[in-house]
Amino acid sequence: MAEHDRELTIRLTGPLAEGGSFPISLVADKLAALQRVLFNVGSALRGGGKRGSFKTEVLQECELLFVQSRPGSLDLVTRVDHPASLLDLGQQAVGAFWATVKAVEGRDSAFVSKTFPDASGRARVLKSMVRLLPEDDGDYGLALVRGGEEAALSPAMRPFLNQLSTAEQPTLGEVRTLTGTLFRIEVATGQRQLGILVHNRQIRCFYDSDYEDVVRELVPGSLVEVEGLATLDERGDVHQIETILDARSLHIAPLSWQRVAHQNRVFHLKQPVLIRVDFQDGVWVHALESLGILSYATTRSESLRRFREEFAATWDAVANEPDVNLTDDGRHLRDSALSLVEREEVR
């Protein structure tokens, strides 16, 4: 086997790459996500759908080593080490993961189910792949590279991965996502569970032992997002999460965007703008004061969609209007928009 069969490269592109820098937190997060996926793939391959004493072997065989970074786009090259046994689980995991990425890229659910026949193992692989995708509010592109071949990952893959990961889960109501304050973590007191405070309601979220490594990263008192199979009350609200599918900490910080994309339009900006982000009383808020844009919704993705839509609508309303058609406020808004946008690209 060629040495590149043991390698996986994360390729980050976009305005940040063009500027020659990426936030360390983003780089670390994506490297950690790649490692988590590979551990889950190795566990699924080694376990064959059954629990067993394979965890140490998986950790040893499937641990990625950071090899180098390459300029241009930011290429983060990783490699599994040479095996300590003839099994070579690390190389098997790399190959299976790459084939899964290509199958997800082609929306080939049959291949994924055949590769990971056990529903719980498959769900862990696919849900950890979701963490590797660019965020809806991320101003960058991400691809995986192996042996010179590239597979682009995009937020548009998220619905397919979520659907496929829950296809054979027992019916426990609906898949729901909760955002709230983490106030309790129970590990060794019977049922493993998280306690999330949502709209002043304490909601229990249960997880199995395979998810303990994710739970260890969560900090009580922090804002978290939990997705899982939920039972609902008589009003249709979440009573509790019966099985956690994904959980992560959320960090509320301004977004720095060099471009704004809406449908088939991309507005390239003259310099990065800071978009204010807030989460209060169950509502996500995104604001750009210079253009008077304020969007809000109960989910982050919907608030961002409305922000992009309002940005495009504001541009259309004032960018090409002469002074005679605008009020003083309108002229001020037009001048602000023109000073911000370098060009519009239609894809």
Coordinates of C-alpha atoms in Angstrom, one line a residue:
M1 CA 0.0 0.0 0.0
A2 CA 1.2 3.5 -0.8
E3 CA 2.0 5.8 2.1
H4 CA -0.7 8.2 1.1
D5 CA -3.3 5.5 1.8
R6 CA -2.6 6.2 5.5
E7 CA -3.1 9.9 5.2
L8 CA -6.1 12.3 5.4
T9 CA -5.7 16.0 4.7
I10 CA -8.1 18.7 5.8
R11 CA -8.1 21.5 3.2
L12 CA -9.5 24.9 4.4
T13 CA -10.3 27.5 1.7
G14 CA -12.0 30.8 1.4
P15 CA -11.3 34.4 2.3
L16 CA -9.4 33.5 5.5
A17 CA -7.1 31.2 3.5
E18 CA -6.5 34.0 1.0
G19 CA -5.4 36.2 3.8
G20 CA -3.0 33.5 5.0
S21 CA -4.5 32.8 8.4
F22 CA -7.1 30.8 10.3
P23 CA -8.3 31.0 13.9
I24 CA -6.4 28.4 16.0
S25 CA -9.8 27.4 17.6
L26 CA -11.2 26.5 14.1
V27 CA -8.1 24.5 13.2
A28 CA -8.1 22.6 16.5
D29 CA -11.8 21.9 16.3
K30 CA -11.7 20.4 12.8
L31 CA -8.6 18.3 13.7
A32 CA -10.4 17.0 16.8
A33 CA -13.5 16.3 14.8
L34 CA -11.5 14.3 12.2
Q35 CA -9.9 12.3 15.0
R36 CA -13.3 11.6 16.6
V37 CA -14.7 10.3 13.3
L38 CA -11.8 8.0 12.8
F39 CA -12.1 6.5 16.3
N40 CA -15.8 5.9 15.6
V41 CA -15.0 4.3 12.3
G42 CA -12.4 2.0 13.9
S43 CA -14.8 1.1 16.7
A44 CA -17.5 0.2 14.2
L45 CA -15.1 -1.9 12.1
R46 CA -13.5 -3.7 15.1
G47 CA -16.7 -4.1 17.1
G48 CA -18.9 -5.4 14.3
G49 CA -21.8 -3.8 16.1
K50 CA -21.1 -5.5 19.5
R51 CA -19.6 -4.0 22.6
G52 CA -16.2 -5.4 23.6
S53 CA -12.8 -4.7 24.9
F54 CA -11.5 -3.0 21.8
K55 CA -11.3 0.6 22.9
T56 CA -7.5 0.6 23.7
E57 CA -6.7 -1.1 20.4
V58 CA -8.8 1.4 18.5
L59 CA -7.1 4.3 20.3
Q60 CA -3.7 3.0 19.5
E61 CA -4.3 2.0 15.9
C62 CA -6.5 4.9 14.8
E63 CA -4.8 7.8 16.4
L64 CA -3.8 10.5 13.8
L65 CA -0.4 12.1 13.8
F66 CA -0.1 15.7 12.6
V67 CA 2.4 15.6 9.8
Q68 CA 2.6 19.0 8.2
S69 CA 0.7 22.0 7.0
R70 CA 0.9 23.4 3.5
P71 CA 0.5 27.0 2.3
G72 CA -2.0 28.4 -0.3
S73 CA -5.2 26.9 0.9
L74 CA -4.4 25.6 4.4
D75 CA -3.7 21.9 4.1
L76 CA -3.5 20.0 7.4
V77 CA -1.9 16.7 6.7
T78 CA -2.5 13.8 9.1
R79 CA -1.5 10.1 9.1
V80 CA -2.2 7.0 11.1
D81 CA 1.0 5.4 12.3
H82 CA 2.3 2.0 11.1
P83 CA 0.4 -0.8 12.9
A84 CA 1.7 -2.6 15.9
S85 CA -0.1 -5.8 14.6
L86 CA -1.0 -7.3 11.2
L87 CA -4.6 -6.1 11.6
D88 CA -3.7 -2.5 10.5
L89 CA -7.0 -1.2 11.8
G90 CA -5.8 2.4 11.3
Q91 CA -5.4 2.0 7.5
Q92 CA -8.7 0.1 7.3
A93 CA -10.4 2.9 9.2
V94 CA -8.9 5.6 6.9
G95 CA -10.0 3.7 3.8
A96 CA -13.5 3.1 5.2
F97 CA -13.9 6.7 6.2
W98 CA -12.8 8.0 2.9
A99 CA -15.2 5.7 1.1
T100 CA -18.0 6.9 3.4
V101 CA -17.2 10.5 2.7
K102 CA -17.4 9.8 -1.1
A103 CA -20.7 7.9 -0.6
V104 CA -22.1 10.8 1.4
E105 CA -21.0 13.2 -1.3
G106 CA -22.9 11.1 -3.8
R107 CA -25.9 10.6 -1.4
D108 CA -25.3 6.8 -1.5
S109 CA -27.1 5.7 1.6
A110 CA -27.0 2.0 0.6
F111 CA -23.1 2.0 0.6
V112 CA -23.0 3.6 4.1
S113 CA -25.5 1.1 5.5
K114 CA -23.5 -1.8 4.0
T115 CA -20.2 -0.5 5.4
F116 CA -21.6 0.0 8.9
P117 CA -24.5 -2.5 9.2
D118 CA -25.0 -1.9 12.9
A119 CA -27.3 1.0 13.3
S120 CA -25.8 2.4 16.5
G121 CA -22.2 2.2 15.2
R122 CA -23.3 3.8 12.0
A123 CA -25.1 6.6 13.9
R124 CA -22.0 7.4 15.9
V125 CA -19.8 7.6 12.7
L126 CA -22.3 9.8 10.8
K127 CA -23.1 12.1 13.8
S128 CA -19.4 12.7 14.3
M129 CA -19.0 13.5 10.6
V130 CA -21.6 16.3 11.2
R131 CA -19.1 18.0 13.5
L132 CA -16.5 18.0 10.7
L133 CA -18.7 20.0 8.3
P134 CA -18.3 23.8 8.1
E135 CA -20.8 25.7 10.3
D136 CA -23.7 27.5 8.7
D137 CA -22.1 30.7 9.8
G138 CA -18.5 29.7 8.8
D139 CA -16.9 31.9 6.2
Y140 CA -14.7 29.2 4.8
G141 CA -14.8 26.0 2.7
L142 CA -13.6 22.6 3.8
A143 CA -12.6 19.5 1.9
L144 CA -10.8 16.2 2.6
V145 CA -8.0 15.0 0.4
R146 CA -6.6 11.5 0.0
G147 CA -4.1 10.4 -2.6
G148 CA -4.6 13.6 -4.7
E149 CA -8.4 13.2 -4.7
E150 CA -10.6 15.8 -3.1
A151 CA -14.1 15.5 -1.5
A152 CA -15.8 18.8 -0.6
L153 CA -17.7 18.9 2.7
S154 CA -20.5 21.5 3.0
P155 CA -23.3 22.4 5.5
A156 CA -25.7 21.1 2.8
M157 CA -24.7 17.6 3.8
R158 CA -26.0 18.0 7.3
P159 CA -29.7 17.0 6.7
F160 CA -28.6 13.9 4.8
L161 CA -26.2 12.8 7.6
N162 CA -28.8 13.4 10.3
Q163 CA -31.5 11.5 8.4
L164 CA -29.2 8.6 7.6
S165 CA -28.0 8.4 11.2
T166 CA -31.5 8.1 12.6
A167 CA -33.0 5.9 9.9
E168 CA -33.1 2.7 12.0
Q169 CA -33.3 4.3 15.5
P170 CA -36.3 3.3 17.6
T171 CA -39.2 5.7 17.2
L172 CA -39.1 7.9 20.3
G173 CA -41.0 10.9 19.0
E174 CA -39.0 13.2 16.9
V175 CA -35.4 14.3 16.4
R176 CA -35.2 17.7 18.2
T177 CA -32.4 20.1 18.9
L178 CA -32.3 22.0 22.2
T179 CA -30.2 25.0 23.1
G180 CA -29.8 26.0 26.7
T181 CA -27.6 26.1 29.8
L182 CA -26.0 22.9 31.0
F183 CA -26.6 22.7 34.7
R184 CA -26.0 19.0 35.4
I185 CA -23.9 16.1 34.2
E186 CA -24.5 12.6 35.7
V187 CA -22.0 9.9 34.8
A188 CA -21.9 7.1 37.4
T189 CA -25.2 7.5 39.2
G190 CA -27.3 5.0 37.3
Q191 CA -28.6 6.6 34.1
R192 CA -26.1 8.8 32.3
Q193 CA -27.8 12.1 31.6
L194 CA -27.3 15.9 31.0
G195 CA -29.6 18.5 32.5
I196 CA -30.4 21.4 30.2
L197 CA -32.2 24.6 31.2
V198 CA -34.4 25.7 28.3
H199 CA -37.0 28.5 28.7
N200 CA -36.8 28.0 32.5
R201 CA -37.6 24.2 32.1
Q202 CA -35.2 21.6 33.3
I203 CA -34.9 18.9 30.6
R204 CA -33.2 15.6 31.0
C205 CA -31.1 14.3 28.1
F206 CA -29.9 10.7 28.3
Y207 CA -26.7 9.2 26.7
D208 CA -25.0 5.8 26.6
S209 CA -21.5 5.0 27.6
D210 CA -20.1 5.4 24.1
Y211 CA -20.8 9.1 24.3
E212 CA -18.8 9.7 27.5
D213 CA -15.8 11.2 25.7
V214 CA -18.0 13.9 24.2
V215 CA -19.6 14.6 27.6
R216 CA -16.2 15.1 29.2
E217 CA -15.7 18.2 27.0
L218 CA -18.9 19.9 28.2
V219 CA -18.7 22.4 31.0
P220 CA -21.6 23.0 33.5
G221 CA -22.9 26.6 33.3
S222 CA -22.0 26.9 29.6
L223 CA -24.4 27.2 26.7
V224 CA -24.8 23.9 24.9
E225 CA -26.7 22.5 21.9
V226 CA -28.1 19.0 22.2
E227 CA -29.7 17.0 19.4
G228 CA -31.5 13.7 20.1
L229 CA -34.5 11.5 19.9
A230 CA -37.1 13.1 22.0
T231 CA -40.4 12.3 23.7
L232 CA -42.9 15.2 23.6
D233 CA -45.5 16.4 26.1
E234 CA -49.1 17.1 25.3
R235 CA -48.3 20.6 23.9
G236 CA -45.7 19.2 21.5
D237 CA -42.7 20.5 23.5
V238 CA -39.7 18.3 24.4
H239 CA -40.3 16.4 27.6
Q240 CA -36.9 14.7 27.6
I241 CA -34.2 13.5 25.2
E242 CA -34.2 9.7 25.3
T243 CA -31.0 9.3 23.3
I244 CA -28.4 12.0 22.6
L245 CA -27.2 12.0 19.0
D246 CA -24.9 15.1 19.2
A247 CA -23.9 17.6 21.9
R248 CA -21.5 20.5 21.8
S249 CA -20.6 23.7 23.6
L250 CA -21.6 27.0 22.0
H251 CA -19.4 30.1 22.1
I252 CA -21.2 33.3 21.5
A253 CA -18.8 35.6 19.7
P254 CA -19.1 38.1 16.8
L255 CA -18.8 36.6 13.3
S256 CA -16.1 38.1 11.0
W257 CA -17.3 37.8 7.4
Q258 CA -15.5 38.7 4.2
R259 CA -18.5 37.8 2.1
V260 CA -22.3 37.3 2.4
A261 CA -23.9 34.5 0.4
H262 CA -27.6 34.4 -0.3
Q263 CA -29.1 31.8 -2.7
N264 CA -27.0 32.1 -5.9
R265 CA -25.6 35.5 -5.0
V266 CA -22.3 36.3 -3.2
F267 CA -21.5 39.8 -1.9
H268 CA -17.7 40.2 -1.6
L269 CA -16.9 42.8 1.0
K270 CA -14.1 45.4 0.9
Q271 CA -13.0 44.4 4.4
P272 CA -14.3 41.9 7.0
V273 CA -17.4 43.0 9.0
L274 CA -18.3 42.0 12.5
I275 CA -21.8 40.6 12.9
R276 CA -23.1 40.7 16.4
V277 CA -24.4 37.4 17.7
D278 CA -26.6 36.9 20.8
F279 CA -28.8 34.2 22.3
Q280 CA -31.4 35.3 24.8
D281 CA -34.6 33.5 26.1
G282 CA -34.4 30.9 23.4
V283 CA -33.9 33.3 20.5
W284 CA -30.8 33.7 18.2
V285 CA -30.0 37.2 17.1
H286 CA -27.7 38.4 14.3
A287 CA -27.2 42.1 13.8
L288 CA -25.1 44.4 11.5
E289 CA -25.7 47.9 12.9
S290 CA -24.1 49.8 9.9
L291 CA -26.9 48.5 7.6
G292 CA -29.6 48.4 10.3
I293 CA -30.0 44.6 9.9
L294 CA -31.5 42.7 12.8
S295 CA -32.5 39.1 12.3
Y296 CA -33.8 36.6 14.9
A297 CA -35.3 33.1 15.1
T298 CA -35.5 30.2 17.5
T299 CA -32.7 28.4 15.6
R300 CA -29.3 29.7 14.7
S301 CA -29.6 28.5 11.1
E302 CA -32.9 30.2 10.5
S303 CA -31.7 33.5 12.0
L304 CA -28.6 33.3 9.7
R305 CA -30.8 32.6 6.7
R306 CA -32.9 35.7 7.5
F307 CA -29.8 37.8 8.0
R308 CA -28.5 36.8 4.5
E309 CA -31.9 37.5 3.0
E310 CA -32.2 40.9 4.6
F311 CA -28.7 41.8 3.5
A312 CA -29.6 41.1 -0.1
A313 CA -32.9 42.9 0.2
T314 CA -31.2 46.0 1.6
W315 CA -28.7 46.0 -1.2
D316 CA -31.5 45.6 -3.8
A317 CA -33.5 48.4 -2.2
V318 CA -30.8 51.2 -2.2
A319 CA -27.6 50.3 -4.0
N320 CA -28.6 51.6 -7.4
E321 CA -31.0 54.3 -6.4
P322 CA -30.3 58.0 -7.2
D323 CA -30.5 60.6 -4.5
V324 CA -33.8 61.9 -5.7
N325 CA -35.5 58.6 -4.9
L326 CA -34.2 58.3 -1.4
T327 CA -34.7 60.1 1.9
D328 CA -31.8 61.3 4.0
D329 CA -31.8 58.0 5.9
G330 CA -32.0 56.1 2.6
R331 CA -29.0 57.9 1.1
H332 CA -27.0 57.2 4.3
L333 CA -28.0 53.5 4.1
R334 CA -27.0 53.4 0.4
D335 CA -23.6 55.0 1.1
S336 CA -23.0 52.6 3.9
A337 CA -23.8 49.6 1.6
L338 CA -21.7 50.9 -1.2
S339 CA -18.7 51.5 1.1
L340 CA -19.1 47.9 2.3
V341 CA -19.6 45.8 -0.8
E342 CA -16.8 45.5 -3.3
R343 CA -18.7 43.5 -5.9
E344 CA -21.6 41.1 -6.3
E345 CA -21.1 37.7 -7.9
V346 CA -24.0 35.6 -9.3
R347 CA -23.3 31.9 -9.5

